[in-house]
XYZ file of N, CA, C and O in Angstrom:
608
model
N 5.950 -4.469 15.349
C 5.104 -5.798 14.735
C 4.159 -6.355 15.932
O 4.937 -6.696 17.011
N 3.049 -6.376 15.082
C 2.188 -7.474 16.446
C 2.562 -8.758 16.425
O 2.723 -9.501 15.210
N 2.565 -9.227 17.467
C 3.649 -11.089 17.705
C 2.599 -11.817 16.214
O 3.040 -12.505 15.965
N 1.153 -12.175 16.253
C 0.750 -12.402 15.353
C 1.459 -12.353 13.857
O 1.736 -13.911 12.913
N 1.745 -11.422 13.804
C 2.070 -11.369 12.238
C 3.803 -11.434 11.887
O 4.739 -12.235 11.665
N 4.743 -11.079 13.504
C 6.464 -11.848 14.026
C 6.325 -13.195 13.406
O 6.978 -13.838 13.410
N 5.085 -13.451 14.243
C 4.681 -15.144 13.963
C 5.272 -15.609 12.403
O 5.650 -17.015 12.137
N 4.040 -14.978 11.964
C 4.361 -15.441 10.652
C 5.588 -14.730 9.614
O 5.409 -15.874 8.636
N 5.515 -14.424 10.301
C 6.749 -13.754 9.656
C 7.700 -14.339 9.906
O 9.214 -14.499 8.829
N 8.410 -14.418 10.863
C 9.580 -15.736 11.422
C 9.607 -16.756 11.858
O 10.709 -17.265 12.133
N 8.303 -17.775 11.526
C 8.871 -19.198 11.980
C 7.859 -19.675 10.717
O 7.010 -19.383 10.094
N 9.527 -21.106 11.282
C 8.490 -21.979 10.221
C 6.922 -22.389 11.048
O 5.848 -22.396 9.814
N 6.392 -22.457 12.113
C 5.202 -22.652 12.158
C 4.070 -22.376 12.014
O 3.507 -21.933 11.330
N 4.345 -20.284 12.416
C 3.664 -20.040 11.082
C 3.494 -19.395 9.893
O 2.837 -19.694 9.498
N 4.646 -19.303 9.022
C 4.429 -19.719 7.937
C 3.686 -20.835 7.024
O 2.845 -21.288 6.906
N 3.518 -22.171 8.107
C 3.052 -23.502 8.112
C 1.335 -23.259 8.026
O 0.684 -23.526 7.553
N 1.679 -23.028 9.465
C -0.632 -22.245 9.896
C -0.685 -21.282 8.250
O -1.637 -21.329 7.866
N 0.377 -20.059 7.808
C -0.482 -19.230 6.999
C -0.991 -20.292 5.718
O -1.677 -20.148 4.770
N 0.367 -20.611 5.475
C -0.135 -21.535 4.607
C -1.003 -22.490 4.325
O -2.131 -22.907 3.187
N -1.509 -23.683 5.009
C -2.349 -24.489 5.899
C -3.540 -24.086 5.460
O -4.851 -24.822 5.428
N -3.608 -23.261 6.737
C -4.649 -23.162 6.618
C -5.032 -21.193 6.526
O -6.292 -20.756 6.772
N -4.532 -20.953 6.085
C -4.415 -19.214 4.938
C -4.780 -18.691 6.031
O -5.981 -17.403 5.869
N -4.420 -18.079 6.898
C -4.896 -17.588 8.589
C -3.887 -16.010 7.783
O -4.406 -15.215 9.046
N -3.112 -15.517 7.579
C -2.749 -14.618 7.251
C -4.255 -14.126 6.385
O -4.901 -12.934 6.885
N -4.549 -13.939 5.233
C -6.137 -13.982 4.756
C -7.140 -13.544 5.340
O -8.515 -13.169 5.802
N -7.315 -14.852 6.357
C -8.175 -14.868 7.466
C -8.402 -14.006 8.428
O -9.689 -13.082 9.208
N -6.996 -13.763 8.811
C -7.182 -13.011 9.914
C -7.355 -11.527 9.570
O -8.216 -10.705 10.319
N -6.509 -11.375 8.688
C -6.958 -9.770 7.823
C -8.739 -9.461 7.782
O -8.957 -8.322 7.480
N -9.147 -10.251 7.205
C -10.570 -9.953 7.234
C -11.321 -10.279 7.920
O -12.186 -9.951 8.188
N -10.871 -10.371 9.020
C -11.959 -10.346 10.712
C -11.235 -9.318 11.102
O -11.838 -8.603 12.121
N -10.337 -9.379 11.681
C -9.270 -8.322 11.792
C -9.190 -6.901 11.396
O -8.526 -6.095 12.144
N -9.571 -6.416 10.358
C -9.156 -5.350 9.745
C -10.115 -4.630 9.424
O -9.673 -3.299 8.288
N -11.164 -4.835 9.892
C -12.343 -3.861 10.016
C -12.641 -3.977 11.276
O -12.475 -4.535 11.707
N -13.275 -2.586 11.611
C -14.036 -2.339 12.802
C -15.435 -3.016 13.266
O -15.926 -3.534 13.805
N -16.414 -2.720 11.982
C -17.341 -3.653 11.232
C -17.237 -4.819 11.360
O -16.236 -5.429 10.229
N -18.173 -5.306 11.826
C -18.539 -6.784 10.744
C -18.479 -7.084 9.132
O -19.609 -6.456 8.682
N -17.707 -7.449 8.675
C -17.552 -7.619 6.436
C -18.803 -9.024 6.983
O -18.897 -9.583 7.428
N -19.885 -8.254 6.125
C -20.315 -10.062 5.308
C -19.913 -10.677 4.981
O -19.009 -10.274 4.229
N -20.081 -11.883 4.660
C -19.543 -13.061 4.832
C -19.454 -13.357 2.959
O -17.632 -13.750 3.385
N -19.966 -12.979 2.205
C -19.454 -13.289 1.203
C -18.306 -11.625 0.603
O -17.461 -12.509 -0.231
N -18.091 -10.967 1.492
C -17.001 -9.337 1.027
C -15.878 -10.410 2.006
O -14.798 -10.207 1.532
N -15.768 -11.010 3.266
C -14.876 -11.302 3.735
C -14.262 -12.723 3.104
O -13.375 -12.523 3.075
N -15.442 -13.698 2.286
C -14.171 -14.726 1.923
C -13.646 -14.163 0.216
O -13.012 -14.484 -0.171
N -14.310 -12.733 -0.061
C -14.074 -12.259 -1.463
C -12.875 -11.993 -0.844
O -12.036 -12.125 -1.693
N -12.035 -11.584 0.228
C -10.903 -11.005 0.596
C -10.196 -11.933 1.173
O -8.669 -12.446 0.548
N -10.401 -13.568 0.762
C -9.886 -15.572 1.515
C -9.436 -15.642 -0.114
O -8.928 -16.230 0.158
N -10.524 -15.872 -0.598
C -10.059 -16.764 -1.415
C -10.105 -16.460 -2.704
O -9.210 -17.610 -2.869
N -8.628 -15.305 -2.906
C -7.378 -15.197 -3.872
C -6.119 -16.525 -3.459
O -5.139 -17.047 -3.614
N -6.634 -16.938 -1.546
C -5.252 -17.322 -1.224
C -5.232 -18.418 -0.734
O -4.682 -19.102 -0.363
N -6.802 -18.664 -1.246
C -6.992 -20.204 -0.783
C -5.970 -21.488 -0.766
O -5.936 -21.204 -2.321
N -5.924 -22.316 -0.169
C -4.964 -23.863 -0.338
C -3.323 -23.031 -0.565
O -3.216 -22.221 -0.360
N -2.066 -24.140 -0.560
C -1.116 -24.279 0.271
C -0.699 -23.598 -1.393
O 0.432 -22.618 -1.068
N -0.389 -23.304 -2.726
C -0.229 -22.898 -3.402
C -0.475 -21.231 -3.092
O 0.605 -20.427 -4.136
N -1.650 -21.257 -3.220
C -1.819 -19.587 -3.987
C -1.662 -18.660 -2.454
O -1.252 -17.324 -2.117
N -1.523 -19.514 -0.977
C -0.993 -19.163 -0.104
C 0.488 -18.367 -0.069
O 0.263 -17.696 1.148
N 1.168 -18.530 -0.218
C 2.377 -18.635 -0.837
C 2.653 -17.161 -0.652
O 3.141 -16.257 -0.147
N 1.839 -16.067 -1.624
C 1.628 -14.531 -1.751
C 1.501 -14.347 -0.645
O 2.575 -13.435 -0.106
N 0.481 -14.164 0.332
C 0.851 -13.832 1.717
C 2.473 -14.323 2.758
O 2.746 -12.920 2.756
N 1.697 -15.229 2.417
C 3.524 -15.367 3.555
C 4.643 -14.581 3.056
O 5.708 -13.887 3.454
N 5.262 -15.258 1.620
C 6.091 -13.827 1.209
C 5.858 -12.331 1.100
O 7.118 -11.819 1.533
N 4.684 -12.316 1.478
C 4.231 -10.495 1.222
C 5.163 -10.108 2.719
O 5.877 -9.454 2.640
N 4.611 -11.512 3.770
C 5.068 -10.746 5.389
C 6.297 -10.978 5.415
O 6.961 -10.348 6.208
N 7.352 -12.195 4.811
C 8.212 -12.269 4.699
C 9.484 -10.676 4.299
O 10.692 -11.108 5.104
N 8.669 -10.237 3.265
C 9.644 -9.237 2.823
C 9.517 -7.659 3.718
O 9.871 -6.630 3.147
N 8.742 -7.845 5.273
C 7.947 -6.432 5.581
C 9.947 -6.206 5.991
O 10.207 -6.717 6.987
N 9.835 -5.140 5.516
C 11.259 -4.812 6.149
C 11.097 -4.071 7.999
O 10.483 -3.130 7.926
N 11.625 -4.771 8.670
C 11.626 -4.365 10.089
C 12.772 -3.367 10.589
O 12.495 -3.010 11.848
N 13.861 -4.214 10.368
C 15.575 -3.878 10.557
C 16.192 -4.061 9.583
O 15.987 -4.575 8.259
N 17.666 -2.783 9.600
C 18.764 -3.398 9.156
C 19.255 -4.206 8.632
O 19.427 -5.373 9.320
N 19.043 -4.892 7.672
C 19.317 -5.888 7.058
C 18.735 -6.870 6.124
O 19.081 -7.671 5.742
N 17.396 -6.751 6.457
C 16.199 -7.330 5.639
C 16.514 -6.651 4.835
O 16.984 -5.241 3.814
N 16.027 -8.073 3.538
C 16.218 -7.228 1.853
C 15.724 -5.908 1.969
O 15.879 -4.926 1.080
N 13.970 -5.777 1.786
C 13.797 -4.328 1.317
C 14.079 -3.025 2.938
O 13.223 -2.307 2.161
N 14.703 -3.196 3.096
C 15.502 -2.092 4.377
C 15.031 -0.770 3.731
O 15.472 0.335 3.899
N 16.454 -1.517 2.426
C 17.571 0.354 1.731
C 15.714 0.878 1.232
O 16.127 2.188 0.936
N 15.090 0.141 0.446
C 14.005 0.621 -0.322
C 12.741 1.055 0.437
O 12.332 2.360 0.247
N 12.654 0.962 1.943
C 11.684 1.595 2.945
C 12.839 2.548 3.123
O 12.442 3.651 3.236
N 13.887 2.740 3.394
C 14.354 4.303 3.863
C 14.441 5.144 3.044
O 14.332 6.332 3.590
N 14.547 4.187 1.719
C 14.401 5.670 0.300
C 13.395 6.217 0.329
O 13.391 7.366 0.104
N 12.881 4.733 0.217
C 10.920 5.777 0.061
C 10.346 6.857 1.001
O 10.242 7.715 0.975
N 11.300 6.905 2.451
C 10.923 7.797 3.560
C 11.558 8.982 3.051
O 11.407 10.155 3.342
N 12.690 8.745 3.132
C 13.359 10.258 2.377
C 13.319 10.874 1.510
O 13.162 11.688 1.450
N 12.519 10.161 0.666
C 12.248 10.923 -0.904
C 10.489 11.351 -0.681
O 9.661 11.930 -1.193
N 10.138 10.608 0.276
C 8.302 10.931 0.529
C 7.785 12.511 0.742
O 7.132 13.407 0.256
N 8.340 13.751 1.065
C 8.409 14.618 0.954
C 8.815 16.044 -0.260
O 8.269 16.740 -0.439
N 9.494 14.804 -1.526
C 9.796 15.387 -2.799
C 8.308 15.516 -3.505
O 8.176 16.485 -4.404
N 7.165 14.540 -3.219
C 6.179 14.608 -3.427
C 4.902 15.333 -2.530
O 3.368 15.876 -3.097
N 5.078 16.566 -1.816
C 4.398 17.332 -1.172
C 3.956 18.629 -1.710
O 3.170 18.909 -1.040
N 4.525 18.620 -3.563
C 4.222 19.359 -3.891
C 2.832 19.675 -4.294
O 2.346 20.587 -5.567
N 2.353 18.560 -4.585
C 1.507 17.575 -4.836
C 0.170 17.543 -4.581
O -0.020 17.469 -3.400
N -0.741 17.615 -5.028
C -2.186 17.393 -3.953
C -2.169 15.820 -3.305
O -1.302 14.586 -3.754
N -2.737 15.584 -1.797
C -2.377 14.628 -1.592
C -3.927 13.879 -0.866
O -3.955 14.770 -0.306
N -4.528 13.263 -0.741
C -5.805 11.936 0.225
C -5.143 10.775 0.460
O -4.730 9.826 0.067
N -5.275 11.276 1.724
C -5.024 10.381 2.702
C -6.784 9.757 3.865
O -6.819 10.606 4.087
N -6.967 8.735 3.548
C -7.759 7.728 4.429
C -7.505 6.559 5.262
O -6.804 6.168 4.961
N -7.632 7.269 6.119
C -6.998 6.435 7.791
C -7.992 5.759 8.559
O -8.257 6.783 9.319
N -7.442 4.598 8.737
C -8.145 4.048 9.548
C -7.791 3.880 11.080
O -6.510 3.518 11.217
N -7.554 4.979 11.774
C -6.824 4.386 13.473
C -6.949 4.075 14.163
O -6.202 3.733 15.328
N -7.761 2.887 13.815
C -7.607 1.362 14.324
C -6.820 0.269 14.087
O -7.530 -0.742 14.175
N -6.167 0.278 13.191
C -5.415 -0.301 12.373
C -4.115 -0.747 13.292
O -3.432 -0.095 13.879
N -4.194 -1.848 13.800
C -3.001 -2.369 14.640
C -1.406 -2.526 13.884
O -0.867 -2.880 14.690
N -1.054 -3.203 13.247
C -0.086 -2.474 12.111
C 0.838 -1.189 12.102
O 1.274 -0.191 12.615
N -0.897 -0.840 10.867
C -0.208 1.265 10.353
C -0.972 1.858 11.394
O -1.794 2.348 11.232
N -0.109 2.401 11.989
C -1.129 3.577 13.350
C -0.894 4.293 13.354
O -0.201 5.321 11.793
N -0.713 5.197 14.355
C -1.148 6.646 14.896
C 0.712 7.231 14.073
O 0.449 7.942 13.275
N 2.075 6.323 14.132
C 2.991 6.634 13.862
C 3.464 7.080 12.654
O 3.929 7.688 12.000
N 2.655 5.375 11.782
C 2.476 5.797 10.723
C 1.723 6.908 10.447
O 2.810 7.698 8.758
N 0.419 7.263 10.761
C -0.559 8.862 9.769
C 0.508 9.581 9.737
O 0.922 10.074 9.004
N 1.344 9.815 11.062
C 2.448 10.623 10.995
C 3.547 10.726 9.745
O 3.354 12.183 9.801
N 3.793 10.268 9.955
C 4.828 10.507 9.011
C 5.013 10.522 7.590
O 5.060 11.273 6.910
N 3.793 10.390 7.393
C 3.062 10.720 6.001
C 2.714 12.407 5.905
O 3.398 12.993 5.707
N 1.974 12.413 7.296
C 1.477 13.728 7.619
C 2.958 15.329 8.167
O 2.515 16.104 7.060
N 3.280 14.173 8.419
C 5.062 15.256 8.742
C 5.363 15.647 6.520
O 5.819 16.056 6.740
N 5.079 14.331 6.334
C 6.123 14.721 4.705
C 5.097 15.742 3.740
O 5.278 15.990 3.339
N 4.146 15.468 3.858
C 2.749 16.080 2.835
C 1.855 17.079 3.709
O 0.945 16.969 3.923
N 2.380 18.364 4.785
C 1.898 19.057 5.214
C 0.215 19.431 4.758
O -0.734 19.660 5.206
N 0.517 19.322 3.232
C -1.390 20.136 3.189
C -2.225 19.246 2.082
O -2.985 19.014 2.071
N -2.044 17.823 2.718
C -2.717 16.466 2.154
C -3.673 16.592 2.702
O -3.980 17.308 4.323
N -4.826 16.535 2.241
C -6.531 16.250 2.729
C -6.583 14.647 3.905
O -6.321 13.696 3.282
N -6.678 15.086 5.005
C -6.217 13.590 5.914
C -7.979 13.669 6.013
O -8.531 14.550 6.392
N -8.499 12.645 5.951
C -9.730 11.776 6.570
C -9.422 10.294 7.748
O -9.088 9.210 7.212
N -8.973 11.300 8.937
C -8.829 9.946 9.234
C -9.912 9.521 10.577
O -10.504 10.365 11.168
N -10.149 7.998 10.727
C -11.363 7.864 12.052
C -10.416 6.760 12.542
O -10.339 5.561 12.602
N -11.388 6.910 13.987
C -10.794 6.188 15.124
C -11.668 5.185 14.654
O -11.223 3.486 16.002
N -13.041 4.791 14.495
C -13.604 3.556 14.179
C -13.530 2.612 13.023
O -14.061 2.042 12.526
N -12.138 2.789 12.115
C -12.027 2.048 11.229
C -10.547 1.771 11.044
O -9.801 2.263 11.989
N -10.517 0.426 10.746
C -8.948 -0.889 10.978
C -8.727 -0.463 9.923
O -8.418 1.075 9.090
N -7.431 -1.114 9.184
C -7.085 -1.543 7.912
C -7.341 -1.461 7.057
O -7.496 -0.628 6.072
N -8.848 -1.662 7.010
C -9.405 -2.351 5.510
C -10.073 -0.251 5.916
O -11.758 -0.823 5.334
N -10.187 0.275 5.313
C -10.515 1.847 5.621
C -11.797 1.900 4.714
O -12.538 2.318 5.282
N -11.663 2.109 3.207
C -12.785 2.186 2.574
C -14.022 0.927 3.135
O -15.420 1.725 2.923
N -14.020 -0.341 3.979
C -14.591 -0.798 4.419
C -15.509 -0.821 5.581
O -16.745 -1.219 5.594
N -14.974 -0.122 6.579
C -15.297 0.722 7.660
C -16.021 2.042 6.904
O -16.890 2.080 7.990
N -15.901 2.642 6.398
C -16.182 4.454 6.535
C -16.321 4.667 4.817
O -16.499 5.287 4.889
N -17.070 4.071 3.919
C -17.258 4.068 2.383
C -18.088 4.741 2.296
O -17.664 5.770 1.221
N -19.013 5.105 2.871
C -19.883 6.321 3.172
C -19.482 7.765 3.362
O -20.162 8.514 2.663
N -18.586 7.624 3.858
C -17.803 8.966 4.341
C -16.016 9.612 3.478
O -16.425 9.928 2.586
N -16.303 8.098 3.109
C -15.044 8.054 2.248
C -15.423 8.437 0.790
O -14.546 9.253 -0.207
N -15.833 7.542 0.431
C -16.657 7.819 -1.714
C -16.538 9.031 -2.042
O -15.872 9.239 -2.979
N -17.560 9.983 -1.104
C -17.651 10.971 -1.649
C -16.983 12.439 -1.579
O -15.990 12.737 -2.032
N -15.985 11.673 -0.309
C -14.813 12.606 -0.223
C -13.861 12.711 -0.950
O -12.941 13.447 -1.935
N -13.487 11.323 -1.605
C -12.463 10.964 -2.500
C -13.400 11.560 -3.715
O -12.066 12.177 -4.511
N -13.992 10.928 -4.437
C -14.697 11.760 -5.653
C -14.021 13.073 -5.246
O -14.045 14.025 -6.637
N -14.600 13.830 -3.836
C -14.758 15.749 -3.922
C -13.288 15.954 -4.240
O -13.283 17.054 -5.593
N -12.363 14.935 -3.860
C -11.120 15.457 -3.736
C -10.639 15.482 -5.319
O -9.456 16.407 -6.147
N -11.446 14.521 -6.260
C -10.731 13.618 -7.359
C -11.242 14.607 -8.111
O -10.702 15.466 -9.752
N -12.184 15.406 -8.073
C -12.966 16.824 -8.990
C -12.045 18.246 -8.887
O -12.329 18.400 -9.603
N -11.875 18.663 -7.375
C -11.312 19.888 -7.407
C -9.682 19.671 -8.129
O -8.868 20.505 -7.871
N -9.215 18.343 -7.782
C -7.646 18.051 -8.475
C -7.797 17.067 -9.802
O -7.045 16.497 -9.580
N -8.404 17.613 -10.914
C -8.082 16.739 -12.712
C -6.732 16.842 -12.941
O -5.908 16.967 -12.058
N -6.528 15.207 -13.187
C -5.092 15.558 -13.900
C -5.209 16.215 -15.222
O -5.967 16.811 -15.860
N -3.958 17.106 -14.710
C -3.541 17.741 -16.106
C -2.614 17.104 -17.082
O -2.423 16.511 -17.588
């Protein structure tokens, strides 16, 4: 886990900074893309978490990230990973920003190992918010995937 996330997750000062300055949402809106987001779009990512009371959601989200055995959500993470291959018989579309500093190539590999038939669109020049970075390619690809795989 990057030190910035660990600071927010595991320290009181980090938690205070997240709630006081909305640092998680602000950081994600700035660092989550390779392209610079227009101000109105960046503000749309930040606005729901403005203020001490609203920023508690991002703090609790970070605190719930399972990193090791003993973390409350660890059993769910392990069981989800174990069961992921059970869905390999279904059509799958993966859009991935290889520039994501948290969900990196290793994470993508876990999905592609579990779903070898998945249609994968991975972009070197995209970050966490891959649709913001590569919408011009992903939106038509998603539409094509959905058209080729109608719900039954």
